[in-house]
Short mmCIF file of C-alpha atoms in Angstrom, two decimals:
data_model
loop_
_atom_site.label_atom_id
_atom_site.label_comp_id
_atom_site.label_asym_id
_atom_site.label_seq_id
_atom_site.Cartn_x
_atom_site.Cartn_y
_atom_site.Cartn_z
CA ALA Y 1 -5.58 10.22 5.51
CA LEU Y 2 -7.59 9.85 2.34
CA PRO Y 3 -7.52 12.85 -0.18
CA PRO Y 4 -10.88 14.76 -0.81
CA ALA Y 5 -13.61 13.21 -2.90
CA PRO Y 6 -16.62 15.01 -4.50
CA ALA Y 7 -19.72 14.26 -2.59
CA ALA Y 8 -22.28 11.86 -3.89
CA SER Y 9 -24.88 13.55 -6.02
CA ALA Y 10 -28.02 11.12 -4.97
CA PRO Y 11 -30.02 11.88 -1.74
CA ILE Y 12 -29.36 9.70 1.07
CA SER Y 13 -31.75 6.60 1.11
CA LEU Y 14 -33.98 5.83 4.23
CA SER Y 15 -31.73 2.75 4.68
CA ALA Y 16 -28.71 4.80 5.00
CA ARG Y 17 -30.41 7.03 7.55
CA LYS Y 18 -31.54 4.15 9.54
CA VAL Y 19 -27.81 2.51 9.58
CA TYR Y 20 -26.34 5.79 10.57
CA GLU Y 21 -28.78 6.57 13.40
CA GLN Y 22 -28.09 2.93 14.74
CA ALA Y 23 -24.35 3.20 14.43
CA ARG Y 24 -24.01 6.85 15.54
CA SER Y 25 -23.11 6.26 19.22
CA GLN Y 26 -20.44 3.65 17.95
CA LEU Y 27 -18.75 6.08 15.80
CA LEU Y 28 -15.55 7.85 16.77
CA GLN Y 29 -13.14 10.51 15.33
CA ILE Y 30 -9.50 9.50 16.00
CA ARG Y 31 -7.29 12.53 16.59
CA THR Y 32 -3.35 12.41 16.69
CA VAL Y 33 -2.19 15.33 18.77
CA LEU Y 34 1.07 16.85 19.73
CA LYS Y 35 1.95 15.82 23.29
CA GLY Y 36 1.33 18.20 25.95
CA ARG Y 37 -0.57 20.68 23.29
CA ALA Y 38 -4.16 20.86 22.03
CA SER Y 39 -3.29 21.09 18.44
CA GLN Y 40 -4.06 18.15 16.17
CA THR Y 41 -1.61 16.78 13.58
CA SER Y 42 -3.96 14.46 11.62
CA VAL Y 43 -7.48 12.96 12.06
CA GLY Y 44 -9.25 9.87 10.86
CA SER Y 45 -12.32 7.80 12.03
CA GLY Y 46 -12.79 4.67 13.90
CA PHE Y 47 -15.60 2.53 15.78
CA LEU Y 48 -16.02 0.61 18.81
CA VAL Y 49 -15.95 -3.28 18.41
CA SER Y 50 -16.52 -4.30 22.18
CA ARG Y 51 -18.45 -3.23 25.42
CA GLU Y 52 -14.79 -2.93 27.13
CA GLY Y 53 -13.95 -0.07 24.73
CA HIS Y 54 -12.00 -1.81 21.99
CA ILE Y 55 -11.79 0.38 18.82
CA VAL Y 56 -10.87 -0.36 15.25
CA THR Y 57 -9.13 2.11 12.82
CA ASN Y 58 -6.53 2.08 10.08
CA PHE Y 59 -2.87 1.77 10.97
CA HIS Y 60 -2.14 4.99 8.85
CA VAL Y 61 -4.52 6.91 11.12
CA VAL Y 62 -2.41 6.33 14.27
CA ALA Y 63 1.11 5.80 12.61
CA ASP Y 64 2.51 9.03 14.05
CA ALA Y 65 1.57 8.02 17.59
CA ALA Y 66 2.85 4.33 17.02
CA LEU Y 67 6.11 5.34 15.55
CA LYS Y 68 6.81 8.66 17.57
CA PRO Y 69 4.98 8.02 20.90
CA GLU Y 70 7.38 10.64 22.40
CA ARG Y 71 5.75 13.34 20.39
CA HIS Y 72 2.09 12.21 19.78
CA ASP Y 73 -0.92 11.23 21.71
CA LEU Y 74 -4.27 9.78 20.53
CA VAL Y 75 -7.61 10.85 21.54
CA TYR Y 76 -11.25 9.93 20.27
CA VAL Y 77 -13.96 12.19 20.01
CA THR Y 78 -17.65 10.88 19.91
CA ALA Y 79 -20.51 12.06 17.90
CA ASP Y 80 -21.89 13.89 20.93
CA GLY Y 81 -18.46 15.83 21.32
CA ARG Y 82 -17.05 13.83 24.25
CA GLU Y 83 -13.23 13.41 24.12
CA ALA Y 84 -10.94 10.86 25.80
CA PRO Y 85 -7.53 9.45 25.48
CA LEU Y 86 -6.74 6.16 23.58
CA GLN Y 87 -3.89 3.37 23.91
CA ILE Y 88 -2.72 1.29 21.06
CA LEU Y 89 -3.00 -2.40 21.79
CA GLN Y 90 -2.25 -4.27 18.50
CA LEU Y 91 -1.12 -3.35 15.04
CA ASP Y 92 -1.75 -5.13 11.58
CA VAL Y 93 0.40 -3.23 9.25
CA LEU Y 94 -0.09 -5.56 6.21
CA HIS Y 95 -3.84 -4.93 6.13
CA ASP Y 96 -3.45 -1.31 7.43
CA LEU Y 97 -5.42 -2.06 10.72
CA ALA Y 98 -4.88 -1.06 14.40
CA LEU Y 99 -6.73 -2.01 17.55
CA LEU Y 100 -7.06 0.84 20.26
CA LYS Y 101 -8.60 0.82 23.73
CA ALA Y 102 -10.37 3.83 25.37
CA ALA Y 103 -8.62 4.85 28.36
CA ASP Y 104 -11.62 6.87 29.66
CA THR Y 105 -11.90 7.19 33.29
CA ALA Y 106 -15.31 8.72 33.06
CA GLN Y 107 -16.87 5.67 31.13
CA PRO Y 108 -16.90 2.42 33.05
CA ALA Y 109 -15.40 -0.65 31.35
CA GLY Y 110 -18.17 -2.78 29.84
CA ASP Y 111 -20.44 0.15 29.52
CA PHE Y 112 -19.57 1.04 25.92
CA GLU Y 113 -21.92 0.29 22.80
CA ALA Y 114 -20.18 -1.79 20.08
CA LEU Y 115 -20.74 -2.68 16.45
CA GLY Y 116 -20.75 -6.44 15.61
CA PHE Y 117 -19.19 -8.12 12.58
CA ARG Y 118 -21.25 -9.73 9.91
CA PRO Y 119 -20.66 -13.48 10.10
CA VAL Y 120 -18.14 -14.79 7.72
CA ALA Y 121 -20.71 -17.73 6.61
CA GLN Y 122 -22.68 -14.80 5.09
CA PRO Y 123 -20.49 -13.29 2.24
CA LEU Y 124 -21.51 -10.15 0.55
CA ALA Y 125 -23.28 -10.38 -2.84
CA GLN Y 126 -22.36 -8.40 -5.96
CA GLY Y 127 -24.35 -5.16 -6.00
CA GLU Y 128 -25.23 -5.46 -2.27
CA ARG Y 129 -25.77 -1.98 -0.60
CA ILE Y 130 -22.85 -0.80 1.92
CA TYR Y 131 -22.83 2.18 4.02
CA SER Y 132 -19.60 3.72 4.72
CA LEU Y 133 -19.37 5.94 7.81
CA GLY Y 134 -16.76 8.37 9.21
CA ASN Y 135 -15.88 11.94 9.69
CA PRO Y 136 -15.03 13.44 6.38
CA LEU Y 137 -12.63 16.31 6.32
CA ASP Y 138 -13.21 17.03 10.12
CA VAL Y 139 -16.62 18.63 9.37
CA GLY Y 140 -18.74 16.08 11.12
CA PHE Y 141 -19.93 12.45 11.10
CA ALA Y 142 -21.48 11.39 7.86
CA VAL Y 143 -22.62 8.30 5.83
CA THR Y 144 -21.92 7.48 2.11
CA GLU Y 145 -23.97 4.96 0.30
CA GLY Y 146 -22.53 2.58 -2.36
CA THR Y 147 -22.25 -1.06 -3.53
CA TYR Y 148 -20.09 -4.02 -3.10
CA ASN Y 149 -18.21 -4.88 -6.21
CA GLY Y 150 -16.34 -7.78 -5.19
CA LEU Y 151 -12.77 -8.06 -4.17
CA VAL Y 152 -10.19 -5.84 -5.95
CA LYS Y 153 -8.12 -7.65 -8.68
CA ARG Y 154 -4.61 -8.19 -8.62
CA ASN Y 155 -4.18 -6.91 -4.84
CA PHE Y 156 -1.57 -8.84 -2.75
CA TYR Y 157 -3.84 -8.78 0.08
CA PRO Y 158 -7.72 -8.88 -0.12
CA GLN Y 159 -9.62 -5.64 -0.33
CA ILE Y 160 -13.16 -4.79 -1.14
CA PHE Y 161 -14.15 -2.47 -4.13
CA PHE Y 162 -16.64 -0.24 -2.59
CA GLY Y 163 -18.59 1.73 -5.40
CA GLY Y 164 -18.86 4.75 -3.28
CA ALA Y 165 -17.28 7.96 -2.48
CA LEU Y 166 -14.80 8.11 0.55
CA SER Y 167 -13.07 11.47 1.63
CA GLY Y 168 -10.24 12.47 3.87
CA GLY Y 169 -10.81 11.73 7.41
CA MET Y 170 -13.15 8.73 6.77
CA SER Y 171 -10.15 6.36 6.89
CA GLY Y 172 -10.74 3.79 9.61
CA GLY Y 173 -14.49 4.31 9.68
CA PRO Y 174 -16.67 1.16 9.29
CA ALA Y 175 -18.57 0.03 6.26
CA LEU Y 176 -21.92 -1.45 7.33
CA ASP Y 177 -24.51 -3.64 5.71
CA GLU Y 178 -28.23 -2.90 5.95
CA GLN Y 179 -28.38 -4.83 9.24
CA GLY Y 180 -25.80 -2.52 10.70
CA ARG Y 181 -23.00 -5.14 10.79
CA VAL Y 182 -19.23 -4.22 9.92
CA VAL Y 183 -18.34 -5.67 6.41
CA GLY Y 184 -15.33 -3.67 5.97
CA ILE Y 185 -13.06 -0.65 7.18
CA ASN Y 186 -12.58 2.45 4.95
CA VAL Y 187 -8.93 2.59 3.74
CA ALA Y 188 -8.47 4.33 0.47
CA ARG Y 189 -9.85 5.66 -2.67
CA ARG Y 190 -8.59 6.29 -6.19
CA VAL Y 191 -7.58 9.76 -6.91
CA ASP Y 192 -8.03 9.48 -10.75
CA GLY Y 193 -11.69 8.37 -10.64
CA GLU Y 194 -15.00 8.78 -8.82
CA GLN Y 195 -16.86 6.31 -6.80
CA VAL Y 196 -13.77 3.94 -6.61
CA SER Y 197 -12.89 3.25 -3.14
CA PHE Y 198 -11.46 0.45 -1.17
CA LEU Y 199 -12.28 -1.34 2.17
CA VAL Y 200 -10.32 -3.90 4.29
CA PRO Y 201 -12.61 -6.98 4.70
CA ALA Y 202 -14.10 -7.13 8.17
CA GLY Y 203 -12.64 -10.46 8.95
CA PHE Y 204 -9.25 -8.97 9.46
CA ALA Y 205 -10.26 -6.54 12.03
CA ALA Y 206 -12.29 -9.42 13.88
CA ALA Y 207 -9.12 -11.25 13.91
CA LEU Y 208 -7.09 -8.42 15.22
CA LEU Y 209 -9.54 -7.95 18.07
CA ALA Y 210 -9.37 -11.71 18.90
CA ARG Y 211 -5.59 -11.50 19.02
CA GLY Y 212 -5.50 -8.21 20.93
CA ARG Y 213 -8.19 -8.04 23.18
CA GLU Y 214 -6.12 -8.73 26.18
CA ALA Y 215 -2.83 -7.23 24.93
CA THR Y 216 -0.60 -4.93 26.88
CA PRO Y 217 -0.71 -1.33 25.71
CA ILE Y 218 2.01 -0.46 23.29
CA THR Y 219 3.97 2.54 24.62
CA ALA Y 220 7.45 2.46 22.85
CA PRO Y 221 8.08 3.17 19.23
CA ALA Y 222 6.60 0.22 17.22
CA HIS Y 223 9.36 0.01 14.68
CA GLY Y 224 10.24 -3.48 15.89
CA ILE Y 225 6.62 -4.80 15.37
CA VAL Y 226 6.48 -3.05 11.97
CA THR Y 227 9.70 -4.85 11.15
CA ASP Y 228 8.61 -8.31 12.13
CA GLN Y 229 5.54 -7.86 10.04
CA LEU Y 230 7.37 -6.52 6.92
CA VAL Y 231 9.85 -9.59 7.25
CA GLN Y 232 6.78 -11.82 6.96
CA HIS Y 233 5.33 -9.95 4.05
CA GLN Y 234 8.65 -9.85 2.15
CA THR Y 235 8.81 -13.73 2.58
CA ALA Y 236 5.64 -14.58 1.20
CA LEU Y 237 6.00 -11.78 -1.76
CA VAL Y 238 9.27 -13.22 -2.65
CA GLU Y 239 8.22 -16.89 -2.78
CA ARG Y 240 4.90 -15.93 -4.78
CA PHE Y 241 6.72 -13.67 -7.25
CA ILE Y 242 9.48 -16.26 -8.18
CA ALA Y 243 6.81 -19.15 -8.21
CA GLN Y 244 4.63 -17.21 -10.85
CA GLY Y 245 7.77 -17.13 -13.20
CA TRP Y 246 8.01 -14.61 -16.26
CA LYS Y 247 5.69 -14.28 -19.05
CA PRO Y 248 7.14 -14.81 -22.87
CA LEU Y 249 7.84 -11.49 -24.46
CA THR Y 250 8.07 -11.19 -28.15
CA HIS Y 251 11.27 -9.46 -29.17
CA PRO Y 252 13.22 -10.06 -32.30
CA ARG Y 253 16.45 -10.62 -30.37
CA TYR Y 254 16.17 -11.07 -26.75
CA GLN Y 255 14.20 -12.91 -23.85
CA VAL Y 256 13.27 -10.09 -21.45
CA PRO Y 257 11.68 -10.58 -18.05
CA VAL Y 258 8.11 -9.49 -17.96
CA PRO Y 259 6.14 -10.52 -14.72
CA SER Y 260 2.75 -12.39 -14.43
CA ASP Y 261 -0.31 -10.18 -13.97
CA GLN Y 262 -1.37 -12.20 -10.81
CA PHE Y 263 -0.70 -9.00 -8.44
CA MET Y 264 0.86 -6.65 -10.90
CA ARG Y 265 -0.39 -4.41 -13.36
CA CYS Y 266 1.72 -3.69 -16.86
CA TRP Y 267 1.32 -0.93 -19.17
CA GLY Y 268 3.13 -0.31 -22.57
CA SER Y 269 3.82 2.58 -24.70
CA SER Y 270 5.77 3.35 -27.93
CA GLU Y 271 7.41 6.53 -28.87
CA PRO Y 272 8.69 6.34 -32.42
CA SER Y 273 8.24 9.97 -33.36
CA ARG Y 274 9.07 12.06 -30.32
CA THR Y 275 12.57 10.77 -29.63
CA GLY Y 276 14.76 12.52 -32.10
CA GLY Y 277 15.22 9.37 -34.42
CA LEU Y 278 15.36 6.84 -31.52
CA ASP Y 279 12.51 4.46 -31.57
CA LEU Y 280 11.55 3.34 -28.05
CA GLU Y 281 9.05 0.89 -26.83
CA ARG Y 282 8.35 0.60 -23.06
CA SER Y 283 6.65 -1.67 -20.54
CA ASP Y 284 6.02 -0.63 -16.91
CA CYS Y 285 4.74 -3.36 -14.51
CA VAL Y 286 3.90 -2.22 -10.87
CA MET Y 287 2.07 -3.55 -7.77
CA ASP Y 288 -1.14 -1.88 -6.66
CA THR Y 289 -0.37 -3.09 -3.11
CA ARG Y 290 2.12 -1.14 -1.01
CA ILE Y 291 2.60 -1.22 2.80
CA PHE Y 292 2.23 1.97 4.53
CA VAL Y 293 4.90 2.69 7.25
CA GLY Y 294 4.44 6.36 8.66
CA ASP Y 295 5.18 8.83 5.91
CA TYR Y 296 6.26 6.41 3.25
CA THR Y 297 5.31 3.00 1.70
CA THR Y 298 7.28 -0.15 1.24
CA GLY Y 299 6.93 -3.61 0.40
CA ALA Y 300 6.47 -3.47 -3.39
CA ILE Y 301 7.90 -4.88 -6.85
CA SER Y 302 8.15 -2.92 -10.01
CA VAL Y 303 9.74 -3.84 -13.45
CA ARG Y 304 10.40 -2.04 -16.36
CA HIS Y 305 12.08 -2.55 -19.69
CA GLU Y 306 12.87 -0.23 -22.67
CA SER Y 307 13.59 -1.53 -26.13
CA TYR Y 308 15.71 0.89 -28.36
CA ASP Y 309 16.19 0.94 -31.89
CA GLY Y 310 18.60 3.71 -33.19
CA THR Y 311 19.25 2.48 -36.95
CA LYS Y 312 18.01 5.99 -37.89
CA LEU Y 313 20.73 7.67 -35.70
CA GLY Y 314 23.79 5.77 -36.62
CA THR Y 315 26.31 4.19 -34.27
CA MET Y 316 27.90 7.06 -32.54
CA ARG Y 317 24.72 9.07 -31.75
CA PHE Y 318 22.78 5.64 -30.78
CA ALA Y 319 25.81 4.99 -28.50
CA ALA Y 320 25.71 8.30 -26.74
CA ARG Y 321 21.84 8.22 -26.32
CA TYR Y 322 21.86 4.68 -25.03
CA SER Y 323 24.51 5.43 -22.43
CA ALA Y 324 23.09 8.63 -21.24
CA SER Y 325 19.70 6.77 -20.67
CA PHE Y 326 21.46 4.13 -18.41
CA ARG Y 327 23.12 6.69 -16.59
CA ASN Y 328 20.11 8.79 -15.77
CA GLU Y 329 18.53 6.13 -13.56
CA GLY Y 330 17.99 7.44 -9.94
CA PHE Y 331 17.92 6.16 -6.54
CA THR Y 332 16.60 8.71 -4.33
CA ARG Y 333 13.21 7.11 -3.46
CA LEU Y 334 13.39 8.27 0.27
CA ARG Y 335 14.88 10.99 2.16
CA SER Y 336 18.14 10.17 4.21
CA GLU Y 337 16.24 10.23 7.41
CA HIS Y 338 14.65 6.92 6.52
CA GLN Y 339 17.28 5.07 4.50
CA THR Y 340 21.09 4.81 4.02
CA LYS Y 341 22.82 6.02 0.85
CA PRO Y 342 22.79 3.39 -1.86
CA GLN Y 343 25.67 0.74 -2.03
CA CYS Y 344 26.10 -0.35 -5.70
CA ARG Y 345 28.33 -2.80 -7.68
CA GLU Y 346 28.62 -2.52 -11.41
CA ASP Y 347 29.83 -5.47 -13.48
CA TYR Y 348 29.75 -6.96 -16.81
CA VAL Y 349 27.55 -10.23 -16.91
CA ASP Y 350 27.69 -13.06 -19.80
CA ARG Y 351 24.20 -14.69 -20.06
CA GLU Y 352 24.91 -17.75 -22.03
CA GLY Y 353 26.71 -15.51 -24.79
CA LEU Y 354 24.58 -12.28 -24.33
CA PRO Y 355 26.67 -9.49 -22.92
CA LEU Y 356 25.15 -7.44 -20.16
CA ARG Y 357 25.94 -4.46 -18.24
CA ALA Y 358 24.51 -4.76 -14.94
CA VAL Y 359 24.26 -2.72 -11.60
CA VAL Y 360 22.89 -3.86 -8.41
CA CYS Y 361 22.32 -1.44 -5.58
CA LEU Y 362 21.00 -1.86 -2.12
CA ARG Y 363 19.76 0.75 0.53
CA ALA Y 364 19.14 -0.13 4.23
CA TYR Y 365 16.27 1.25 6.34
CA LYS Y 366 17.51 2.98 9.30
CA LYS Y 367 14.69 2.16 11.74
CA LEU Y 368 13.71 -1.26 10.14
CA PRO Y 369 16.85 -3.25 10.73
CA GLY Y 370 17.50 -6.20 8.31
CA LEU Y 371 15.50 -4.74 5.35
CA TYR Y 372 16.62 -3.15 2.19
CA ASP Y 373 15.39 -1.57 -1.00
CA LEU Y 374 16.89 -3.31 -4.19
CA VAL Y 375 17.49 -1.88 -7.58
CA VAL Y 376 18.91 -3.87 -10.66
CA LEU Y 377 19.77 -2.06 -13.69
CA VAL Y 378 20.50 -4.01 -16.87
CA ALA Y 379 21.59 -3.13 -20.39
CA THR Y 380 22.40 -5.39 -23.40
CA LEU Y 381 25.61 -4.80 -25.07
CA ASP Y 382 25.72 -7.04 -28.10
CA GLN Y 383 24.49 -4.62 -30.83
CA LYS Y 384 25.55 -1.12 -31.91
CA GLN Y 385 22.31 0.17 -32.88
CA VAL Y 386 19.76 -1.57 -31.09
CA GLY Y 387 19.26 -2.64 -27.45
CA VAL Y 388 17.04 -3.34 -24.38
CA GLN Y 389 17.55 -1.83 -20.96
CA GLY Y 390 15.71 -2.96 -17.84
CA ARG Y 391 15.15 -1.88 -14.31
CA PHE Y 392 13.94 -4.18 -11.22
CA ASP Y 393 12.86 -2.49 -7.93
CA ALA Y 394 11.94 -4.16 -4.88
CA GLN Y 395 11.41 -2.45 -1.44
CA GLY Y 396 11.67 -3.85 2.06
CA LEU Y 397 13.58 -7.14 1.55
CA SER Y 398 16.02 -9.28 3.65
CA PHE Y 399 19.44 -9.29 2.46
CA ALA Y 400 19.05 -12.86 1.28
CA ASN Y 401 15.84 -12.19 -0.65
CA ALA Y 402 17.35 -9.22 -2.21
CA GLN Y 403 20.12 -11.50 -3.53
CA LYS Y 404 17.79 -14.25 -4.66
CA LEU Y 405 15.44 -11.54 -6.71
CA ALA Y 406 18.51 -10.10 -8.18
CA LYS Y 407 19.75 -13.52 -9.46
CA PHE Y 408 16.22 -14.36 -10.45
CA TYR Y 409 16.02 -11.16 -12.58
CA LEU Y 410 19.49 -11.20 -14.28
CA GLU Y 411 18.91 -14.79 -15.18
CA ALA Y 412 15.80 -14.08 -17.21
CA TYR Y 413 17.79 -12.29 -19.87
CA ALA Y 414 18.66 -14.52 -22.80
CA TRP Y 415 18.64 -14.62 -26.51
CA SER Y 416 15.47 -15.37 -28.23
CA ARG Y 417 14.88 -18.83 -29.10
#
């Protein structure tokens, strides 16, 4: 669920009140409860999208029930306090969506009120008002008013930049236009800023409803479904990442791999005065998009390099610091309940006369068969007082694509020309 956000200071508008009153009967709180007990383990929001009782929410709202159905049940609660069980029909892990259906014997099928989707032929305009609804922090149903600010830059999958506040518990709730039509689904917010929130475009939810309307309920753990979708994701990710190539980096001695900023964000830093005589320049490039899988994320790439200048230290002290930095790299991203121990191979590589020390490590996912996390470490070895070290991380890869990315990364190191 989303972390808490401060409440908007502006009073609610008449339009927001109207939208809320019109949509109130279609709003739901989605609760994950321990099987056979009344205690809830998590809460989110959802909304009705068909008269037959189909409901859309986020995958991360129902992940515990989808992956551990032997421990958890799902129920919904209406704005009037009526509670009934839920079934999972379809999952879209890549866009963080789930399609549910009410299993309510007290409410006849075909008798539900539903929200409609805004037509694709009517795209949102920059600055258009949006109204996000949900049950923040389990205190009651509410509406948050904000603006449409286009799609988020550098996201691997489209997300709407919503200029409004979302709070924990609103995940999976609808974002509506002034006519009460669904334009997005609440999914996340930035914790380092205010009024910076994100919505899944409504088109993905409409497509999920079309695919899953007649689906058989999912009753077994959904790891196989999740794995299949992650395989699709990593195939597309690797193809796009390799196709974009590397950006040129100005370095006096080496060509160092720095990724394009199409779907990654890069930050640089320089620390000439805080490293005890060792001048250090660093670049970190990370994806904003990560795929939520239960209590961890996967499906992302990150690239880092560090340029060391130890001419003030001398050869012996530089060698000790340079080697220690290489040894300090860690691999414990996930607990052992999710992954095997890393299997690593270290070797010395000659890149057209440039000597490199390279370590390649893989960790397998225990419940996502055929998927691995990859780590590649590199250090140049041609100089006694200067050098470059790099690290490449990619999560949720097939073995073949892990090999392909490791080769692609290592071959990017060369002499400057």
